[in-house]
mmCIF file of C-alpha atoms and ligand atoms in Angstrom:
data_model
loop_
_atom_site.group_PDB
_atom_site.id
_atom_site.type_symbol
_atom_site.label_atom_id
_atom_site.label_comp_id
_atom_site.label_asym_id
_atom_site.label_seq_id
_atom_site.Cartn_x
_atom_site.Cartn_y
_atom_site.Cartn_z
ATOM 1 C CA MET A 513 94.867 -1.112 52.446
ATOM 2 C CA GLY A 514 94.593 2.519 51.448
ATOM 3 C CA ASN A 515 95.528 3.612 48.288
ATOM 4 C CA LYS A 516 96.057 0.485 46.895
ATOM 5 C CA GLN A 517 93.072 -1.401 47.723
ATOM 6 C CA GLU A 518 91.942 1.149 44.931
ATOM 7 C CA THR A 519 94.823 0.125 42.206
ATOM 8 C CA LYS A 520 93.145 -2.152 39.180
ATOM 9 C CA LEU A 521 95.096 -5.955 38.809
ATOM 10 C CA ALA A 522 95.419 -6.845 35.307
ATOM 11 C CA VAL A 523 95.852 -10.927 35.489
ATOM 12 C CA ALA A 524 97.634 -13.386 32.697
ATOM 13 C CA LEU A 525 96.248 -16.859 33.356
ATOM 14 C CA ILE A 526 98.666 -19.380 31.294
ATOM 15 C CA GLN A 527 96.652 -22.212 30.248
ATOM 16 C CA ALA A 528 99.043 -24.472 29.162
ATOM 17 C CA ASP A 529 99.156 -28.018 28.272
ATOM 18 C CA ILE A 530 101.041 -30.342 30.977
ATOM 19 C CA GLU A 531 103.602 -33.097 30.160
ATOM 20 C CA ILE A 532 102.938 -35.752 31.975
ATOM 21 C CA GLY A 533 105.963 -36.791 34.472
ATOM 22 C CA SER A 534 108.253 -34.371 32.827
ATOM 23 C CA PRO A 535 108.771 -31.574 35.636
ATOM 24 C CA GLN A 536 111.827 -29.877 33.272
ATOM 25 C CA GLU A 537 110.196 -29.863 30.008
ATOM 26 C CA ASN A 538 106.806 -28.278 32.186
ATOM 27 C CA LYS A 539 108.908 -25.497 33.462
ATOM 28 C CA LYS A 540 111.158 -24.744 29.928
ATOM 29 C CA HIS A 541 107.117 -24.746 28.006
ATOM 30 C CA LEU A 542 105.728 -22.530 30.851
ATOM 31 C CA GLU A 543 108.223 -20.261 30.814
ATOM 32 C CA SER A 544 108.242 -19.545 27.324
ATOM 33 C CA LEU A 545 104.337 -18.721 27.870
ATOM 34 C CA MET A 546 104.780 -16.892 30.857
ATOM 35 C CA GLU A 547 107.904 -14.984 28.883
ATOM 36 C CA SER A 548 105.471 -13.837 26.422
ATOM 37 C CA ALA A 549 102.242 -12.976 28.958
ATOM 38 C CA VAL A 550 104.819 -10.371 30.509
ATOM 39 C CA GLN A 551 105.159 -8.469 27.119
ATOM 40 C CA ALA A 552 101.848 -7.723 26.613
ATOM 41 C CA ASN A 553 100.689 -4.449 26.757
ATOM 42 C CA PRO A 554 99.541 -3.495 29.189
ATOM 43 C CA LYS A 555 101.823 -5.595 31.299
ATOM 44 C CA PRO A 556 100.349 -7.973 33.262
ATOM 45 C CA ASP A 557 100.524 -7.619 37.299
ATOM 46 C CA LEU A 558 99.722 -11.173 38.291
ATOM 47 C CA LEU A 559 100.508 -14.281 36.612
ATOM 48 C CA VAL A 560 98.419 -17.453 37.522
ATOM 49 C CA LEU A 561 99.360 -20.961 36.372
ATOM 50 C CA PRO A 562 97.932 -24.270 36.487
ATOM 51 C CA GLU A 563 97.591 -27.036 39.022
ATOM 52 C CA MET A 564 100.472 -29.628 39.018
ATOM 53 C CA TRP A 565 102.202 -28.313 36.448
ATOM 54 C CA ASN A 566 105.603 -29.826 36.750
ATOM 55 C CA THR A 567 104.255 -33.419 37.393
ATOM 56 C CA GLY A 568 101.191 -33.598 36.198
ATOM 57 C CA TYR A 569 98.837 -36.492 37.766
ATOM 58 C CA ALA A 570 101.761 -39.034 37.188
ATOM 59 C CA LEU A 571 100.914 -40.296 40.591
ATOM 60 C CA GLU A 572 102.774 -43.575 40.182
ATOM 61 C CA GLN A 573 105.747 -41.877 39.538
ATOM 62 C CA ILE A 574 105.390 -39.348 42.149
ATOM 63 C CA HIS A 575 107.577 -39.555 44.806
ATOM 64 C CA ASP A 576 110.666 -39.848 42.102
ATOM 65 C CA ILE A 577 108.952 -36.424 40.402
ATOM 66 C CA ALA A 578 107.726 -34.373 42.656
ATOM 67 C CA ASP A 579 110.496 -31.491 43.945
ATOM 68 C CA PRO A 580 112.191 -31.961 47.232
ATOM 69 C CA GLU A 581 111.049 -29.425 49.391
ATOM 70 C CA GLY A 582 109.336 -27.529 46.480
ATOM 71 C CA GLU A 583 112.210 -26.033 46.666
ATOM 72 C CA ALA A 584 113.235 -25.570 43.000
ATOM 73 C CA SER A 585 109.682 -24.871 41.735
ATOM 74 C CA ARG A 586 110.245 -21.874 44.456
ATOM 75 C CA GLU A 587 113.415 -20.074 43.546
ATOM 76 C CA TRP A 588 112.688 -20.505 39.597
ATOM 77 C CA LEU A 589 109.049 -18.857 40.579
ATOM 78 C CA SER A 590 110.970 -16.191 42.502
ATOM 79 C CA SER A 591 113.452 -15.384 40.292
ATOM 80 C CA PHE A 592 111.051 -15.032 37.338
ATOM 81 C CA ALA A 593 108.604 -12.523 39.532
ATOM 82 C CA ALA A 594 111.906 -10.535 40.682
ATOM 83 C CA LYS A 595 113.340 -9.867 37.491
ATOM 84 C CA HIS A 596 109.410 -9.227 35.579
ATOM 85 C CA GLU A 597 108.735 -7.475 38.798
ATOM 86 C CA VAL A 598 105.273 -9.206 38.548
ATOM 87 C CA MET A 599 103.291 -11.584 41.347
ATOM 88 C CA VAL A 600 103.196 -15.003 40.865
ATOM 89 C CA VAL A 601 100.648 -17.797 42.222
ATOM 90 C CA GLY A 602 101.914 -20.657 40.644
ATOM 91 C CA GLY A 603 99.629 -22.850 40.193
ATOM 92 C CA SER A 604 100.881 -26.162 42.263
ATOM 93 C CA VAL A 605 103.064 -28.341 42.323
ATOM 94 C CA ALA A 606 103.527 -31.340 43.271
ATOM 95 C CA VAL A 607 106.395 -31.125 46.503
ATOM 96 C CA LYS A 608 107.959 -34.239 48.562
ATOM 97 C CA THR A 609 108.104 -33.497 52.241
ATOM 98 C CA GLY A 610 110.058 -36.957 53.837
ATOM 99 C CA ASP A 611 107.980 -39.352 52.893
ATOM 100 C CA GLU A 612 104.778 -36.639 51.894
ATOM 101 C CA ILE A 613 103.592 -35.484 48.953
ATOM 102 C CA TYR A 614 101.593 -32.334 48.459
ATOM 103 C CA ASN A 615 99.889 -30.687 45.973
ATOM 104 C CA MET A 616 101.258 -26.885 47.281
ATOM 105 C CA MET A 617 100.974 -23.291 45.698
ATOM 106 C CA TYR A 618 103.706 -20.795 46.439
ATOM 107 C CA ALA A 619 102.441 -17.210 45.960
ATOM 108 C CA PHE A 620 105.354 -14.021 45.325
ATOM 109 C CA ASP A 621 105.189 -10.518 45.179
ATOM 110 C CA ARG A 622 106.982 -8.660 42.278
ATOM 111 C CA THR A 623 110.429 -8.550 44.481
ATOM 112 C CA GLY A 624 109.948 -12.216 44.758
ATOM 113 C CA LEU A 625 109.394 -12.659 48.024
ATOM 114 C CA GLN A 626 106.982 -15.771 48.973
ATOM 115 C CA VAL A 627 103.643 -14.427 50.779
ATOM 116 C CA GLY A 628 101.494 -17.594 50.424
ATOM 117 C CA GLU A 629 102.031 -21.615 50.619
ATOM 118 C CA TYR A 630 99.120 -23.637 50.225
ATOM 119 C CA ALA A 631 98.285 -27.490 50.090
ATOM 120 C CA LYS A 632 94.992 -28.508 48.945
ATOM 121 C CA LEU A 633 92.677 -29.285 51.525
ATOM 122 C CA HIS A 634 90.221 -31.884 50.039
ATOM 123 C CA LEU A 635 91.966 -34.743 47.662
ATOM 124 C CA PHE A 636 89.907 -35.747 44.172
ATOM 125 C CA ARG A 637 89.230 -39.447 44.978
ATOM 126 C CA LEU A 638 87.903 -40.032 41.753
ATOM 127 C CA MET A 639 91.541 -39.815 40.415
ATOM 128 C CA ASP A 640 93.051 -41.328 43.416
ATOM 129 C CA GLU A 641 94.564 -37.993 44.656
ATOM 130 C CA GLU A 642 93.903 -39.787 48.605
ATOM 131 C CA LYS A 643 96.142 -42.765 48.298
ATOM 132 C CA HIS A 644 99.241 -40.698 47.105
ATOM 133 C CA LEU A 645 98.888 -37.234 48.220
ATOM 134 C CA THR A 646 98.742 -35.980 51.591
ATOM 135 C CA ALA A 647 95.662 -33.292 52.089
ATOM 136 C CA GLY A 648 96.696 -29.815 53.573
ATOM 137 C CA THR A 649 95.529 -29.050 57.030
ATOM 138 C CA ARG A 650 94.707 -25.600 57.043
ATOM 139 C CA LEU A 651 93.067 -22.468 55.005
ATOM 140 C CA VAL A 652 94.963 -20.207 53.689
ATOM 141 C CA GLN A 653 95.076 -16.476 52.093
ATOM 142 C CA PHE A 654 97.481 -14.049 50.890
ATOM 143 C CA ASP A 655 97.893 -10.077 50.165
ATOM 144 C CA LEU A 656 98.655 -9.328 46.965
ATOM 145 C CA GLU A 657 99.039 -5.487 46.818
ATOM 146 C CA GLY A 658 96.334 -4.741 49.128
ATOM 147 C CA VAL A 659 94.040 -7.040 48.348
ATOM 148 C CA GLN A 660 93.653 -10.157 49.539
ATOM 149 C CA ALA A 661 93.314 -13.608 48.103
ATOM 150 C CA GLY A 662 92.016 -16.943 49.217
ATOM 151 C CA ALA A 663 94.069 -19.946 47.864
ATOM 152 C CA SER A 664 91.903 -22.898 46.195
ATOM 153 C CA ILE A 665 92.585 -25.986 44.431
ATOM 154 C CA CYS A 666 90.702 -27.614 41.801
ATOM 155 C CA TYR A 667 88.454 -29.715 43.898
ATOM 156 C CA ASP A 668 88.411 -27.732 46.370
ATOM 157 C CA ILE A 669 85.291 -25.539 44.556
ATOM 158 C CA ARG A 670 83.194 -28.141 45.404
ATOM 159 C CA PHE A 671 83.596 -27.176 48.647
ATOM 160 C CA PRO A 672 81.125 -24.397 49.625
ATOM 161 C CA GLU A 673 82.476 -23.857 52.991
ATOM 162 C CA LEU A 674 86.052 -23.241 51.962
ATOM 163 C CA ALA A 675 85.594 -20.423 49.920
ATOM 164 C CA ARG A 676 83.333 -18.894 52.262
ATOM 165 C CA SER A 677 85.251 -19.397 54.994
ATOM 166 C CA LEU A 678 87.614 -17.078 53.281
ATOM 167 C CA ALA A 679 85.451 -14.170 52.322
ATOM 168 C CA LEU A 680 84.564 -14.390 55.898
ATOM 169 C CA GLY A 681 88.141 -14.192 56.680
ATOM 170 C CA GLY A 682 88.212 -11.071 54.513
ATOM 171 C CA ALA A 683 89.343 -12.654 50.683
ATOM 172 C CA LYS A 684 87.969 -10.234 47.531
ATOM 173 C CA MET A 685 89.845 -13.002 45.124
ATOM 174 C CA LEU A 686 89.564 -16.632 44.995
ATOM 175 C CA ILE A 687 92.237 -17.862 42.958
ATOM 176 C CA VAL A 688 92.438 -21.883 41.502
ATOM 177 C CA PRO A 689 94.327 -23.098 39.611
ATOM 178 C CA ALA A 690 93.322 -26.320 38.153
ATOM 179 C CA GLU A 691 93.309 -29.389 36.001
ATOM 180 C CA TRP A 692 89.557 -30.214 35.303
ATOM 181 C CA PRO A 693 88.626 -32.254 33.183
ATOM 182 C CA HIS A 694 85.750 -33.720 30.869
ATOM 183 C CA PRO A 695 82.777 -34.767 30.943
ATOM 184 C CA ARG A 696 82.885 -32.344 33.529
ATOM 185 C CA LEU A 697 82.642 -28.546 31.898
ATOM 186 C CA HIS A 698 79.232 -28.180 33.375
ATOM 187 C CA HIS A 699 80.202 -28.247 36.707
ATOM 188 C CA TRP A 700 83.552 -26.548 36.362
ATOM 189 C CA ARG A 701 81.699 -23.392 35.213
ATOM 190 C CA THR A 702 78.795 -23.638 37.683
ATOM 191 C CA LEU A 703 80.548 -24.377 40.562
ATOM 192 C CA LEU A 704 83.192 -21.189 39.544
ATOM 193 C CA MET A 705 80.322 -18.712 39.425
ATOM 194 C CA ALA A 706 78.200 -19.848 42.108
ATOM 195 C CA ARG A 707 81.573 -19.464 44.389
ATOM 196 C CA ALA A 708 81.561 -15.645 43.043
ATOM 197 C CA ILE A 709 78.246 -14.794 43.286
ATOM 198 C CA GLU A 710 77.643 -15.901 46.449
ATOM 199 C CA ASN A 711 80.417 -14.887 48.263
ATOM 200 C CA GLN A 712 80.564 -11.512 46.053
ATOM 201 C CA MET A 713 84.080 -11.678 45.006
ATOM 202 C CA TYR A 714 86.493 -12.471 42.159
ATOM 203 C CA VAL A 715 86.816 -15.904 41.336
ATOM 204 C CA ILE A 716 90.391 -16.433 39.096
ATOM 205 C CA ALA A 717 91.347 -19.971 37.917
ATOM 206 C CA CYS A 718 93.045 -21.229 35.872
ATOM 207 C CA ASN A 719 92.707 -24.980 34.242
ATOM 208 C CA ARG A 720 95.269 -26.692 31.590
ATOM 209 C CA VAL A 721 94.298 -27.849 28.015
ATOM 210 C CA GLY A 722 95.809 -31.097 26.333
ATOM 211 C CA SER A 723 95.350 -34.899 26.769
ATOM 212 C CA SER A 724 97.239 -37.071 29.079
ATOM 213 C CA ARG A 725 96.480 -41.292 29.857
ATOM 214 C CA GLY A 726 92.935 -40.790 28.099
ATOM 215 C CA THR A 727 91.663 -37.653 30.261
ATOM 216 C CA ASP A 728 90.620 -34.725 28.288
ATOM 217 C CA PHE A 729 91.168 -31.590 30.090
ATOM 218 C CA PHE A 730 89.527 -28.656 28.560
ATOM 219 C CA GLY A 731 90.868 -25.652 29.646
ATOM 220 C CA HIS A 732 87.864 -22.889 29.984
ATOM 221 C CA SER A 733 89.963 -20.897 32.642
ATOM 222 C CA MET A 734 87.614 -18.336 33.822
ATOM 223 C CA ILE A 735 88.008 -14.324 35.035
ATOM 224 C CA ILE A 736 84.652 -14.091 37.318
ATOM 225 C CA ASP A 737 83.947 -10.648 38.893
ATOM 226 C CA PRO A 738 81.885 -10.433 42.187
ATOM 227 C CA TRP A 739 77.898 -10.153 40.175
ATOM 228 C CA GLY A 740 79.205 -13.210 38.178
ATOM 229 C CA GLU A 741 79.993 -11.252 35.090
ATOM 230 C CA ILE A 742 82.284 -13.485 33.298
ATOM 231 C CA VAL A 743 85.158 -10.940 32.718
ATOM 232 C CA ALA A 744 87.309 -13.928 30.529
ATOM 233 C CA GLU A 745 87.107 -16.774 28.967
ATOM 234 C CA GLY A 746 89.469 -19.241 28.228
ATOM 235 C CA SER A 747 88.784 -21.928 24.668
ATOM 236 C CA GLU A 748 90.097 -25.651 25.177
ATOM 237 C CA SER A 749 93.333 -23.989 23.594
ATOM 238 C CA GLU A 750 96.159 -23.426 25.388
ATOM 239 C CA GLU A 751 96.540 -19.600 24.974
ATOM 240 C CA ILE A 752 97.054 -16.653 27.508
ATOM 241 C CA LEU A 753 93.908 -15.092 29.215
ATOM 242 C CA THR A 754 94.003 -11.410 30.596
ATOM 243 C CA GLY A 755 91.186 -9.560 32.596
ATOM 244 C CA LEU A 756 91.180 -6.843 35.248
ATOM 245 C CA ILE A 757 90.552 -6.728 38.596
ATOM 246 C CA GLU A 758 88.657 -4.307 40.256
ATOM 247 C CA PRO A 759 89.031 -4.713 43.702
ATOM 248 C CA GLU A 760 86.181 -1.812 44.967
ATOM 249 C CA LEU A 761 84.031 -3.742 42.737
ATOM 250 C CA VAL A 762 83.681 -6.506 45.984
ATOM 251 C CA ASP A 763 82.936 -3.711 48.442
ATOM 252 C CA GLU A 764 80.103 -1.906 45.902
ATOM 253 C CA VAL A 765 78.343 -5.617 45.090
ATOM 254 C CA ARG A 766 78.577 -6.473 49.214
ATOM 255 C CA GLY A 767 77.012 -3.194 50.008
ATOM 256 C CA ARG A 768 74.272 -3.624 47.129
ATOM 257 C CA ILE A 769 73.046 -7.146 48.559
ATOM 258 C CA PRO A 770 74.947 -7.069 51.917
ATOM 259 C CA VAL A 771 74.460 -10.875 51.589
ATOM 260 C CA PHE A 772 77.353 -11.272 54.914
ATOM 261 C CA ALA A 773 74.951 -8.783 56.900
ATOM 262 C CA ASP A 774 72.422 -10.882 56.451
ATOM 263 C CA ARG A 775 73.632 -14.294 57.227
ATOM 264 C CA ARG A 776 72.320 -16.893 60.263
ATOM 265 C CA PRO A 777 75.203 -17.964 61.301
ATOM 266 C CA GLU A 778 74.088 -19.442 64.667
ATOM 267 C CA LEU A 779 71.608 -21.627 62.926
ATOM 268 C CA TYR A 780 74.594 -23.142 60.729
ATOM 269 C CA THR A 781 75.458 -26.391 61.260
ATOM 270 C CA ASP A 782 79.995 -26.169 61.773
ATOM 271 C CA LYS A 783 80.779 -29.847 61.437
HETATM 272 O O1 LIG B 791 85.919 -31.760 41.118
HETATM 273 C C1 LIG B 791 85.713 -32.540 39.562
HETATM 274 O O2 LIG B 791 85.044 -32.342 39.041
HETATM 275 C C2 LIG B 791 87.482 -32.557 39.024
HETATM 276 C C3 LIG B 791 88.524 -32.615 40.409
HETATM 277 C C4 LIG B 791 89.766 -32.974 40.250
HETATM 278 O O3 LIG B 791 90.004 -32.789 38.764
HETATM 279 C C5 LIG B 791 90.869 -32.096 40.863
HETATM 280 O O4 LIG B 791 90.575 -31.834 42.212
HETATM 281 O O5 LIG B 791 92.119 -32.670 40.829
#
């Protein structure tokens, strides 16, 4: 808290294409985009990557190519963060733990210290995720230099309870790595906007671009402020998207329309 809370954060979203089933190539490709992102002036404070960037949705081979214990991904993300003194939310990676595969987000501070770890809670049946992956079991938020960030991956944004619970837990930003395809651009934009407006929080969403096995991913990564204004929105091509986060704007908006004070939790169903 204290002064750190007032600090603005420059964010860069790495809206990359992903080669299905090719973790090494994807890492190399992302690294070159991340290297160019940190050369920007002003240098970003935080990098965010897309969902399942190591394997893409290669679900039939996922047991062979997922990262054992996430070790290689964590080591690489951590050393990139430390080398460039930049915070990194490493999108998500397919991780193998025993016989289970998780869609897992890792977050690091500027020293390379891991500050968060989140396994996707809601698995997306339309892409058979639930047949191959194991769902996470807990909500996660982590500290990014005095600002609480809530973790959410792709389909998770269809569940307003998740973002609301994170906001009630103190999150001022919702971070959303995704592989969200056509034809549901309208859903993507509307849901992200709604999560920002209803929770009066920043939404920072990084989607992939490109096509895999007949599915077209549209990018349109977004940074939305707590008033619902779009700070930045990507095209449908590969790019690095940047924007400035002003955490104090969250308090200002929450003060202006006191949604949290006006809730009637005694009337809402728990289940
Ligand atoms: O909810 C959607 O329409 C897309 C979700 C998705 O692609 C995912 O969670 O991987």
